[in-house]
Amino acid sequence: MAKRIDAANVTAYYGAFKAIENINITVEPKTVTALIGPSGCGKSTFLRSINRMHEVLPGARVEGSLTIDGQDIYHRDVDVTAVRRTIGMVFQRPNPFPTMSIFENVVAGLRLNGVKKKSILDEAAEKALRSANLWDEVKDRLGKPGAGLSGGQQQRLCIARTIAVEPQVVLMDEPCSALDPISTLAIEDLMFQLKDKFTIIIVTHNMQQAARVSDRTAFFSIEKTGDPGRLIEYDNTQKIFSNPSQKKTEDYITGRFG
Amino acid sequence: MTTTLTSHRPRPPAQPPTLRARRLPKWLPPAVALGALLVAAAIVYGAGIGGPVLVVVVGALLYLVGLFAAANAVEGRRSARNRTWSALIHSAFVLAVLPLASVVWTLVTKGLERFDVNFFLTSMNNIGARDPQGGAYHAIVGTLIQVGIAALITIPIGILCAIYVVEYGRGRFAFAIRFFVDVMTGIPSIVSGLFVLAFWVLVVSPYFSSTGRPGFSGFAAALALSVLMLPTVVRSTEEMLRLVPAPLREGAYALGVPKWKTILRVVLPTALPGIVTGVMLAIARAAGETAPVLLVAGGGAAINFNPFENNQSSLALFVYQQAGDASRYAPARAWTAALTLVALVLVLTVAAKLLARRNRLGR
Ligand SMILES: Nc1ncnc2c1ncn2[C@@H]1O[C@H](COP(=O)(O)OP(=O)(O)O)[C@@H](O)[C@H]1O
Ligand SMILES: [Mg+2]
């Protein structure tokens, strides 16, 4: 199910501004890859170009090649919505749909893509909520608004919503940065479980988190403001955190920079 | 150098800091108010320069001054300012509510005289100047039909237009639409009436009428009202759509939901309560328009259910005509019609808001 992602010379622009330049990364299936680096170095930009969310902004565009199991994500015959269904995304701030109940939030992706049958939706909702470790907390109030949950629960709801459409890759952009430590732990646990089925790429500012959850780590950085972000080092997480080959990586990880 | 250094050292506080401060006694502000009114009455009536209204105005000013002075003496300057501004803000609120309350009061007291079954079930057909009967049935029908048609025209066009401008519009075309909508907002109702008169009634309507001659119609009035409603609907919907946070849209895109469906199922429901408010404002404004109806529907005393042929009246026009009528029974009819119009708009607004809320989830 899970797929392998290849990025070759990926460069992304906001209008005339080049935000990232020549990123080359290969992400293996069923692994967790962490993207770390100082603010503004283009981690979110790179993440969003993987599921073609980057181009949603006016003037934004991507160059280079991004493939999923050898299929070009940016090929002109490709259906954007199919790409996004295959590569799901969880955002920094939990963003449940405010007009929908918990249940409707979880099945939103299925329903808005035309699944109508109640039994299928019920089953999918329970499965997704169980995978997101949220089922026991919400099973008695599925009809209540999703916005009424706590921040951590909302984020798990958003994860449930994402995995309910059965993607193969899940992108997470600082999914814990708006959450308390307990909720953060809950989501980290969740990532370990999700790894069995999905390929996960996560942006995080938290080194310990990157070290705890990821198999591979990519370190991004910029020379100075206004320069495009670049990939400095990409290796096994253990190697990056114990014995990085680049001086810059070491400086960042030991807290001397960034 | 040393002298400057010492002189800049912070002075120790004169008293040990405490959290409590002296406060004005509770009874003092009302007492100041009473005193201010008495003094004002003495001045105004003593000098013979005005009546009770001036007393209240002068009294309010004196109250502000007196309150400031009292608070300044007891509680200190910051607190005195706070009290004065609070009093000012409360008076502004009273000033804003006063006209509204007075309008409602006048409408209800004067409108209840003819608020009877006869008024709502008869028209003005065959009602002479000496006839105490007669009612606004035909006008209510006319208002409902004209505003209903205008709403049917403007709500879809206006919402689609706003969706285009907010979600799809890029560059010049969207800019032009926004510009013209802004210009349309300023069109006086009489001009919109003249436009429909010249364009629809005189040029187009002959092709539709059975006689082949131009004629007034309720539909023409609905068109004129549409011209007035459209910019309000577009602008308010536009504002509401812009308020929907971008992460919500992105959340839907990230699930593989196409853009049009995201707008339909996520963006519009989120913005719905605000859109409904804007639409109801537009409807309320249209229901109160007199000039265009007079120009292109012509008014009339008889009931006419057909919006496409013959004259039609409306409540606003009915009020205008009755208020200017020489009959001694006409003013009462005008008041009741005005009350009916306000009540109608109120009921519609409340109903629309309840409907919009039903779609949202209970908290
Ligand atoms: N919507 C945008 N429009 C223009 N520039 C942007 C936008 N979003 C991000 N940028 C710029 O792109 C660069 C990379 O940003 P981002 O990918 O958000 O970094 P990170 O996620 O690593 O903090 C930054 O210089 C930022 O200012
Ligand atoms: Mg970011």
PDB file of N, CA, C and O in Angstrom, chain A residues 48 53 56 58 81 84-85 88-89 91 95-101 109 111-113 143 145 147 161-162, chain B residues 170 247-259 261-262 265-266 269-271 359-363:
ATOM      1  N   ARG A  48       4.421  20.819   1.132  1.00  0.00           N
ATOM      2  CA  ARG A  48       3.214  21.133   0.371  1.00  0.00           C
ATOM      3  C   ARG A  48       3.386  20.874  -1.115  1.00  0.00           C
ATOM      4  O   ARG A  48       2.395  20.694  -1.828  1.00  0.00           O
ATOM      5  N   MET A  53      -0.199  20.906  -2.853  1.00  0.00           N
ATOM      6  CA  MET A  53      -0.919  21.962  -2.145  1.00  0.00           C
ATOM      7  C   MET A  53      -0.219  23.300  -2.342  1.00  0.00           C
ATOM      8  O   MET A  53      -0.793  24.351  -2.081  1.00  0.00           O
ATOM      9  N   VAL A  56      -1.824  25.891  -4.695  1.00  0.00           N
ATOM     10  CA  VAL A  56      -3.104  26.497  -4.313  1.00  0.00           C
ATOM     11  C   VAL A  56      -2.950  28.013  -4.162  1.00  0.00           C
ATOM     12  O   VAL A  56      -3.867  28.777  -4.445  1.00  0.00           O
ATOM     13  N   PRO A  58      -1.845  31.749  -5.068  1.00  0.00           N
ATOM     14  CA  PRO A  58      -1.652  32.421  -6.354  1.00  0.00           C
ATOM     15  C   PRO A  58      -0.173  32.696  -6.619  1.00  0.00           C
ATOM     16  O   PRO A  58       0.540  33.172  -5.741  1.00  0.00           O
ATOM     17  N   THR A  81      -6.815  15.994  -7.554  1.00  0.00           N
ATOM     18  CA  THR A  81      -7.555  15.470  -6.409  1.00  0.00           C
ATOM     19  C   THR A  81      -7.127  14.033  -6.116  1.00  0.00           C
ATOM     20  O   THR A  81      -7.090  13.620  -4.959  1.00  0.00           O
ATOM     21  N   ARG A  84      -3.975  14.185  -4.111  1.00  0.00           N
ATOM     22  CA  ARG A  84      -4.188  14.566  -2.715  1.00  0.00           C
ATOM     23  C   ARG A  84      -4.892  13.473  -1.932  1.00  0.00           C
ATOM     24  O   ARG A  84      -4.771  13.405  -0.716  1.00  0.00           O
ATOM     25  N   ARG A  85      -5.653  12.641  -2.630  1.00  0.00           N
ATOM     26  CA  ARG A  85      -6.259  11.526  -1.922  1.00  0.00           C
ATOM     27  C   ARG A  85      -5.202  10.466  -1.600  1.00  0.00           C
ATOM     28  O   ARG A  85      -5.288   9.781  -0.605  1.00  0.00           O
ATOM     29  N   GLY A  88      -2.122  12.327   1.798  1.00  0.00           N
ATOM     30  CA  GLY A  88      -2.919  13.156   2.704  1.00  0.00           C
ATOM     31  C   GLY A  88      -2.047  14.116   3.481  1.00  0.00           C
ATOM     32  O   GLY A  88      -0.828  14.014   3.491  1.00  0.00           O
ATOM     33  N   MET A  89      -2.701  15.079   4.132  1.00  0.00           N
ATOM     34  CA  MET A  89      -1.928  16.085   4.838  1.00  0.00           C
ATOM     35  C   MET A  89      -2.607  16.494   6.137  1.00  0.00           C
ATOM     36  O   MET A  89      -3.817  16.690   6.190  1.00  0.00           O
ATOM     37  N   PHE A  91      -2.356  19.457   9.172  1.00  0.00           N
ATOM     38  CA  PHE A  91      -1.799  20.805   9.260  1.00  0.00           C
ATOM     39  C   PHE A  91      -1.343  21.151  10.670  1.00  0.00           C
ATOM     40  O   PHE A  91      -1.632  20.451  11.631  1.00  0.00           O
ATOM     41  N   ASN A  95      -7.718  21.804  12.031  1.00  0.00           N
ATOM     42  CA  ASN A  95      -8.722  22.567  11.276  1.00  0.00           C
ATOM     43  C   ASN A  95      -9.954  21.738  10.960  1.00  0.00           C
ATOM     44  O   ASN A  95     -10.294  21.557   9.804  1.00  0.00           O
ATOM     45  N   PRO A  96     -10.648  21.235  12.010  1.00  0.00           N
ATOM     46  CA  PRO A  96     -11.892  20.512  11.728  1.00  0.00           C
ATOM     47  C   PRO A  96     -12.902  21.455  11.086  1.00  0.00           C
ATOM     48  O   PRO A  96     -12.854  22.661  11.328  1.00  0.00           O
ATOM     49  N   PHE A  97     -13.771  20.896  10.249  1.00  0.00           N
ATOM     50  CA  PHE A  97     -14.793  21.734   9.599  1.00  0.00           C
ATOM     51  C   PHE A  97     -15.828  22.151  10.636  1.00  0.00           C
ATOM     52  O   PHE A  97     -16.472  21.301  11.242  1.00  0.00           O
ATOM     53  N   PRO A  98     -16.011  23.461  10.839  1.00  0.00           N
ATOM     54  CA  PRO A  98     -16.818  23.929  11.976  1.00  0.00           C
ATOM     55  C   PRO A  98     -18.304  23.618  11.846  1.00  0.00           C
ATOM     56  O   PRO A  98     -18.994  23.562  12.849  1.00  0.00           O
ATOM     57  N   THR A  99     -18.787  23.427  10.619  1.00  0.00           N
ATOM     58  CA  THR A  99     -20.226  23.176  10.486  1.00  0.00           C
ATOM     59  C   THR A  99     -20.543  21.686  10.586  1.00  0.00           C
ATOM     60  O   THR A  99     -21.703  21.307  10.495  1.00  0.00           O
ATOM     61  N   MET A 100     -19.498  20.861  10.742  1.00  0.00           N
ATOM     62  CA  MET A 100     -19.747  19.421  10.714  1.00  0.00           C
ATOM     63  C   MET A 100     -19.572  18.794  12.090  1.00  0.00           C
ATOM     64  O   MET A 100     -18.769  19.245  12.905  1.00  0.00           O
ATOM     65  N   SER A 101     -20.298  17.707  12.322  1.00  0.00           N
ATOM     66  CA  SER A 101     -20.129  16.950  13.564  1.00  0.00           C
ATOM     67  C   SER A 101     -18.838  16.139  13.493  1.00  0.00           C
ATOM     68  O   SER A 101     -18.171  16.106  12.457  1.00  0.00           O
ATOM     69  N   GLY A 109     -14.022  13.417   3.753  1.00  0.00           N
ATOM     70  CA  GLY A 109     -13.289  13.100   2.527  1.00  0.00           C
ATOM     71  C   GLY A 109     -14.024  12.082   1.673  1.00  0.00           C
ATOM     72  O   GLY A 109     -14.088  12.204   0.448  1.00  0.00           O
ATOM     73  N   ARG A 111     -17.355  11.302   1.882  1.00  0.00           N
ATOM     74  CA  ARG A 111     -18.659  11.804   1.492  1.00  0.00           C
ATOM     75  C   ARG A 111     -18.538  12.823   0.363  1.00  0.00           C
ATOM     76  O   ARG A 111     -19.273  12.762  -0.618  1.00  0.00           O
ATOM     77  N   LEU A 112     -17.610  13.758   0.506  1.00  0.00           N
ATOM     78  CA  LEU A 112     -17.480  14.788  -0.524  1.00  0.00           C
ATOM     79  C   LEU A 112     -16.899  14.215  -1.809  1.00  0.00           C
ATOM     80  O   LEU A 112     -16.883  14.868  -2.831  1.00  0.00           O
ATOM     81  N   ASN A 113     -16.389  12.980  -1.733  1.00  0.00           N
ATOM     82  CA  ASN A 113     -15.962  12.350  -2.969  1.00  0.00           C
ATOM     83  C   ASN A 113     -16.983  11.340  -3.464  1.00  0.00           C
ATOM     84  O   ASN A 113     -16.681  10.496  -4.296  1.00  0.00           O
ATOM     85  N   GLY A 143     -22.194  12.834  17.133  1.00  0.00           N
ATOM     86  CA  GLY A 143     -23.032  13.850  16.511  1.00  0.00           C
ATOM     87  C   GLY A 143     -22.703  15.262  16.955  1.00  0.00           C
ATOM     88  O   GLY A 143     -23.246  16.227  16.439  1.00  0.00           O
ATOM     89  N   PRO A 145     -20.375  18.712  17.581  1.00  0.00           N
ATOM     90  CA  PRO A 145     -19.459  19.417  16.669  1.00  0.00           C
ATOM     91  C   PRO A 145     -17.997  19.071  16.928  1.00  0.00           C
ATOM     92  O   PRO A 145     -17.582  18.935  18.085  1.00  0.00           O
ATOM     93  N   ALA A 147     -15.548  20.974  16.520  1.00  0.00           N
ATOM     94  CA  ALA A 147     -14.841  22.109  17.104  1.00  0.00           C
ATOM     95  C   ALA A 147     -14.954  22.121  18.629  1.00  0.00           C
ATOM     96  O   ALA A 147     -14.261  22.880  19.296  1.00  0.00           O
ATOM     97  N   ARG A 161      -9.531  12.016   9.941  1.00  0.00           N
ATOM     98  CA  ARG A 161     -10.143  12.477   8.711  1.00  0.00           C
ATOM     99  C   ARG A 161      -9.217  12.193   7.523  1.00  0.00           C
ATOM    100  O   ARG A 161      -9.665  11.788   6.453  1.00  0.00           O
ATOM    101  N   THR A 162      -7.910  12.409   7.761  1.00  0.00           N
ATOM    102  CA  THR A 162      -6.948  12.193   6.687  1.00  0.00           C
ATOM    103  C   THR A 162      -6.823  10.716   6.336  1.00  0.00           C
ATOM    104  O   THR A 162      -6.808  10.353   5.158  1.00  0.00           O
TER     105      THR A 162
ATOM    106  N   ARG B 170      -9.370  36.436 -10.801  1.00  0.00           N
ATOM    107  CA  ARG B 170      -8.005  36.946 -10.770  1.00  0.00           C
ATOM    108  C   ARG B 170      -7.951  38.049 -11.799  1.00  0.00           C
ATOM    109  O   ARG B 170      -8.609  37.978 -12.825  1.00  0.00           O
ATOM    110  N   PRO B 247      -7.134  27.817   6.037  1.00  0.00           N
ATOM    111  CA  PRO B 247      -6.851  26.435   6.416  1.00  0.00           C
ATOM    112  C   PRO B 247      -8.042  25.493   6.265  1.00  0.00           C
ATOM    113  O   PRO B 247      -7.862  24.301   6.049  1.00  0.00           O
ATOM    114  N   LEU B 248      -9.244  26.044   6.351  1.00  0.00           N
ATOM    115  CA  LEU B 248     -10.431  25.215   6.168  1.00  0.00           C
ATOM    116  C   LEU B 248     -10.508  24.720   4.723  1.00  0.00           C
ATOM    117  O   LEU B 248     -10.778  23.555   4.452  1.00  0.00           O
ATOM    118  N   ARG B 249     -10.285  25.648   3.790  1.00  0.00           N
ATOM    119  CA  ARG B 249     -10.290  25.255   2.381  1.00  0.00           C
ATOM    120  C   ARG B 249      -9.185  24.245   2.132  1.00  0.00           C
ATOM    121  O   ARG B 249      -9.398  23.216   1.494  1.00  0.00           O
ATOM    122  N   GLU B 250      -7.988  24.540   2.679  1.00  0.00           N
ATOM    123  CA  GLU B 250      -6.859  23.647   2.433  1.00  0.00           C
ATOM    124  C   GLU B 250      -7.124  22.273   3.032  1.00  0.00           C
ATOM    125  O   GLU B 250      -6.736  21.256   2.458  1.00  0.00           O
ATOM    126  N   GLY B 251      -7.792  22.260   4.196  1.00  0.00           N
ATOM    127  CA  GLY B 251      -8.133  20.986   4.805  1.00  0.00           C
ATOM    128  C   GLY B 251      -8.967  20.135   3.864  1.00  0.00           C
ATOM    129  O   GLY B 251      -8.766  18.928   3.752  1.00  0.00           O
ATOM    130  N   ALA B 252      -9.891  20.769   3.172  1.00  0.00           N
ATOM    131  CA  ALA B 252     -10.728  20.021   2.229  1.00  0.00           C
ATOM    132  C   ALA B 252      -9.926  19.620   0.988  1.00  0.00           C
ATOM    133  O   ALA B 252     -10.011  18.478   0.538  1.00  0.00           O
ATOM    134  N   TYR B 253      -9.126  20.553   0.456  1.00  0.00           N
ATOM    135  CA  TYR B 253      -8.310  20.192  -0.713  1.00  0.00           C
ATOM    136  C   TYR B 253      -7.443  18.988  -0.392  1.00  0.00           C
ATOM    137  O   TYR B 253      -7.254  18.097  -1.218  1.00  0.00           O
ATOM    138  N   ALA B 254      -6.853  18.990   0.831  1.00  0.00           N
ATOM    139  CA  ALA B 254      -5.920  17.931   1.198  1.00  0.00           C
ATOM    140  C   ALA B 254      -6.605  16.577   1.296  1.00  0.00           C
ATOM    141  O   ALA B 254      -5.941  15.552   1.347  1.00  0.00           O
ATOM    142  N   LEU B 255      -7.948  16.570   1.346  1.00  0.00           N
ATOM    143  CA  LEU B 255      -8.658  15.296   1.341  1.00  0.00           C
ATOM    144  C   LEU B 255      -8.993  14.865  -0.083  1.00  0.00           C
ATOM    145  O   LEU B 255      -9.687  13.878  -0.287  1.00  0.00           O
ATOM    146  N   GLY B 256      -8.519  15.633  -1.048  1.00  0.00           N
ATOM    147  CA  GLY B 256      -8.815  15.293  -2.431  1.00  0.00           C
ATOM    148  C   GLY B 256     -10.183  15.769  -2.874  1.00  0.00           C
ATOM    149  O   GLY B 256     -10.744  15.253  -3.830  1.00  0.00           O
ATOM    150  N   VAL B 257     -10.744  16.745  -2.153  1.00  0.00           N
ATOM    151  CA  VAL B 257     -12.049  17.282  -2.544  1.00  0.00           C
ATOM    152  C   VAL B 257     -11.825  18.358  -3.599  1.00  0.00           C
ATOM    153  O   VAL B 257     -11.005  19.250  -3.394  1.00  0.00           O
ATOM    154  N   PRO B 258     -12.540  18.279  -4.728  1.00  0.00           N
ATOM    155  CA  PRO B 258     -12.357  19.310  -5.754  1.00  0.00           C
ATOM    156  C   PRO B 258     -12.784  20.680  -5.244  1.00  0.00           C
ATOM    157  O   PRO B 258     -13.562  20.789  -4.309  1.00  0.00           O
ATOM    158  N   LYS B 259     -12.268  21.695  -5.906  1.00  0.00           N
ATOM    159  CA  LYS B 259     -12.487  23.058  -5.441  1.00  0.00           C
ATOM    160  C   LYS B 259     -13.965  23.435  -5.382  1.00  0.00           C
ATOM    161  O   LYS B 259     -14.436  23.998  -4.389  1.00  0.00           O
ATOM    162  N   LYS B 261     -16.520  21.623  -5.003  1.00  0.00           N
ATOM    163  CA  LYS B 261     -17.222  20.941  -3.929  1.00  0.00           C
ATOM    164  C   LYS B 261     -16.804  21.496  -2.568  1.00  0.00           C
ATOM    165  O   LYS B 261     -17.604  21.558  -1.642  1.00  0.00           O
ATOM    166  N   THR B 262     -15.552  21.894  -2.479  1.00  0.00           N
ATOM    167  CA  THR B 262     -15.091  22.522  -1.245  1.00  0.00           C
ATOM    168  C   THR B 262     -15.887  23.787  -0.982  1.00  0.00           C
ATOM    169  O   THR B 262     -16.339  24.042   0.136  1.00  0.00           O
ATOM    170  N   ARG B 265     -19.622  22.724  -0.097  1.00  0.00           N
ATOM    171  CA  ARG B 265     -19.912  21.941   1.090  1.00  0.00           C
ATOM    172  C   ARG B 265     -19.162  22.393   2.328  1.00  0.00           C
ATOM    173  O   ARG B 265     -19.520  22.014   3.442  1.00  0.00           O
ATOM    174  N   VAL B 266     -18.101  23.160   2.146  1.00  0.00           N
ATOM    175  CA  VAL B 266     -17.343  23.602   3.320  1.00  0.00           C
ATOM    176  C   VAL B 266     -17.407  25.120   3.492  1.00  0.00           C
ATOM    177  O   VAL B 266     -17.771  25.623   4.545  1.00  0.00           O
ATOM    178  N   PRO B 269     -21.387  26.657   3.715  1.00  0.00           N
ATOM    179  CA  PRO B 269     -22.034  26.413   5.017  1.00  0.00           C
ATOM    180  C   PRO B 269     -21.385  27.195   6.156  1.00  0.00           C
ATOM    181  O   PRO B 269     -22.078  27.663   7.055  1.00  0.00           O
ATOM    182  N   THR B 270     -20.057  27.340   6.112  1.00  0.00           N
ATOM    183  CA  THR B 270     -19.390  28.080   7.186  1.00  0.00           C
ATOM    184  C   THR B 270     -19.796  29.543   7.166  1.00  0.00           C
ATOM    185  O   THR B 270     -19.970  30.176   8.203  1.00  0.00           O
ATOM    186  N   ALA B 271     -19.972  30.089   5.965  1.00  0.00           N
ATOM    187  CA  ALA B 271     -20.290  31.511   5.854  1.00  0.00           C
ATOM    188  C   ALA B 271     -21.788  31.775   5.890  1.00  0.00           C
ATOM    189  O   ALA B 271     -22.216  32.923   5.906  1.00  0.00           O
ATOM    190  N   ASN B 359     -29.220  24.707  10.275  1.00  0.00           N
ATOM    191  CA  ASN B 359     -28.213  23.999   9.508  1.00  0.00           C
ATOM    192  C   ASN B 359     -26.933  23.805  10.287  1.00  0.00           C
ATOM    193  O   ASN B 359     -26.188  22.873  10.046  1.00  0.00           O
ATOM    194  N   ARG B 360     -26.675  24.712  11.211  1.00  0.00           N
ATOM    195  CA  ARG B 360     -25.470  24.552  12.030  1.00  0.00           C
ATOM    196  C   ARG B 360     -25.765  23.573  13.139  1.00  0.00           C
ATOM    197  O   ARG B 360     -26.910  23.244  13.416  1.00  0.00           O
ATOM    198  N   LEU B 361     -24.706  23.137  13.786  1.00  0.00           N
ATOM    199  CA  LEU B 361     -24.902  22.173  14.853  1.00  0.00           C
ATOM    200  C   LEU B 361     -25.138  22.899  16.160  1.00  0.00           C
ATOM    201  O   LEU B 361     -24.590  23.961  16.386  1.00  0.00           O
ATOM    202  N   GLY B 362     -25.970  22.297  17.005  1.00  0.00           N
ATOM    203  CA  GLY B 362     -26.134  22.886  18.332  1.00  0.00           C
ATOM    204  C   GLY B 362     -24.864  22.679  19.135  1.00  0.00           C
ATOM    205  O   GLY B 362     -24.202  21.666  19.008  1.00  0.00           O
ATOM    206  N   ARG B 363     -24.535  23.665  19.931  1.00  0.00           N
ATOM    207  CA  ARG B 363     -23.307  23.532  20.736  1.00  0.00           C
ATOM    208  C   ARG B 363     -23.609  22.726  21.988  1.00  0.00           C
ATOM    209  O   ARG B 363     -24.643  22.921  22.581  1.00  0.00           O
TER     210      ARG B 363
END
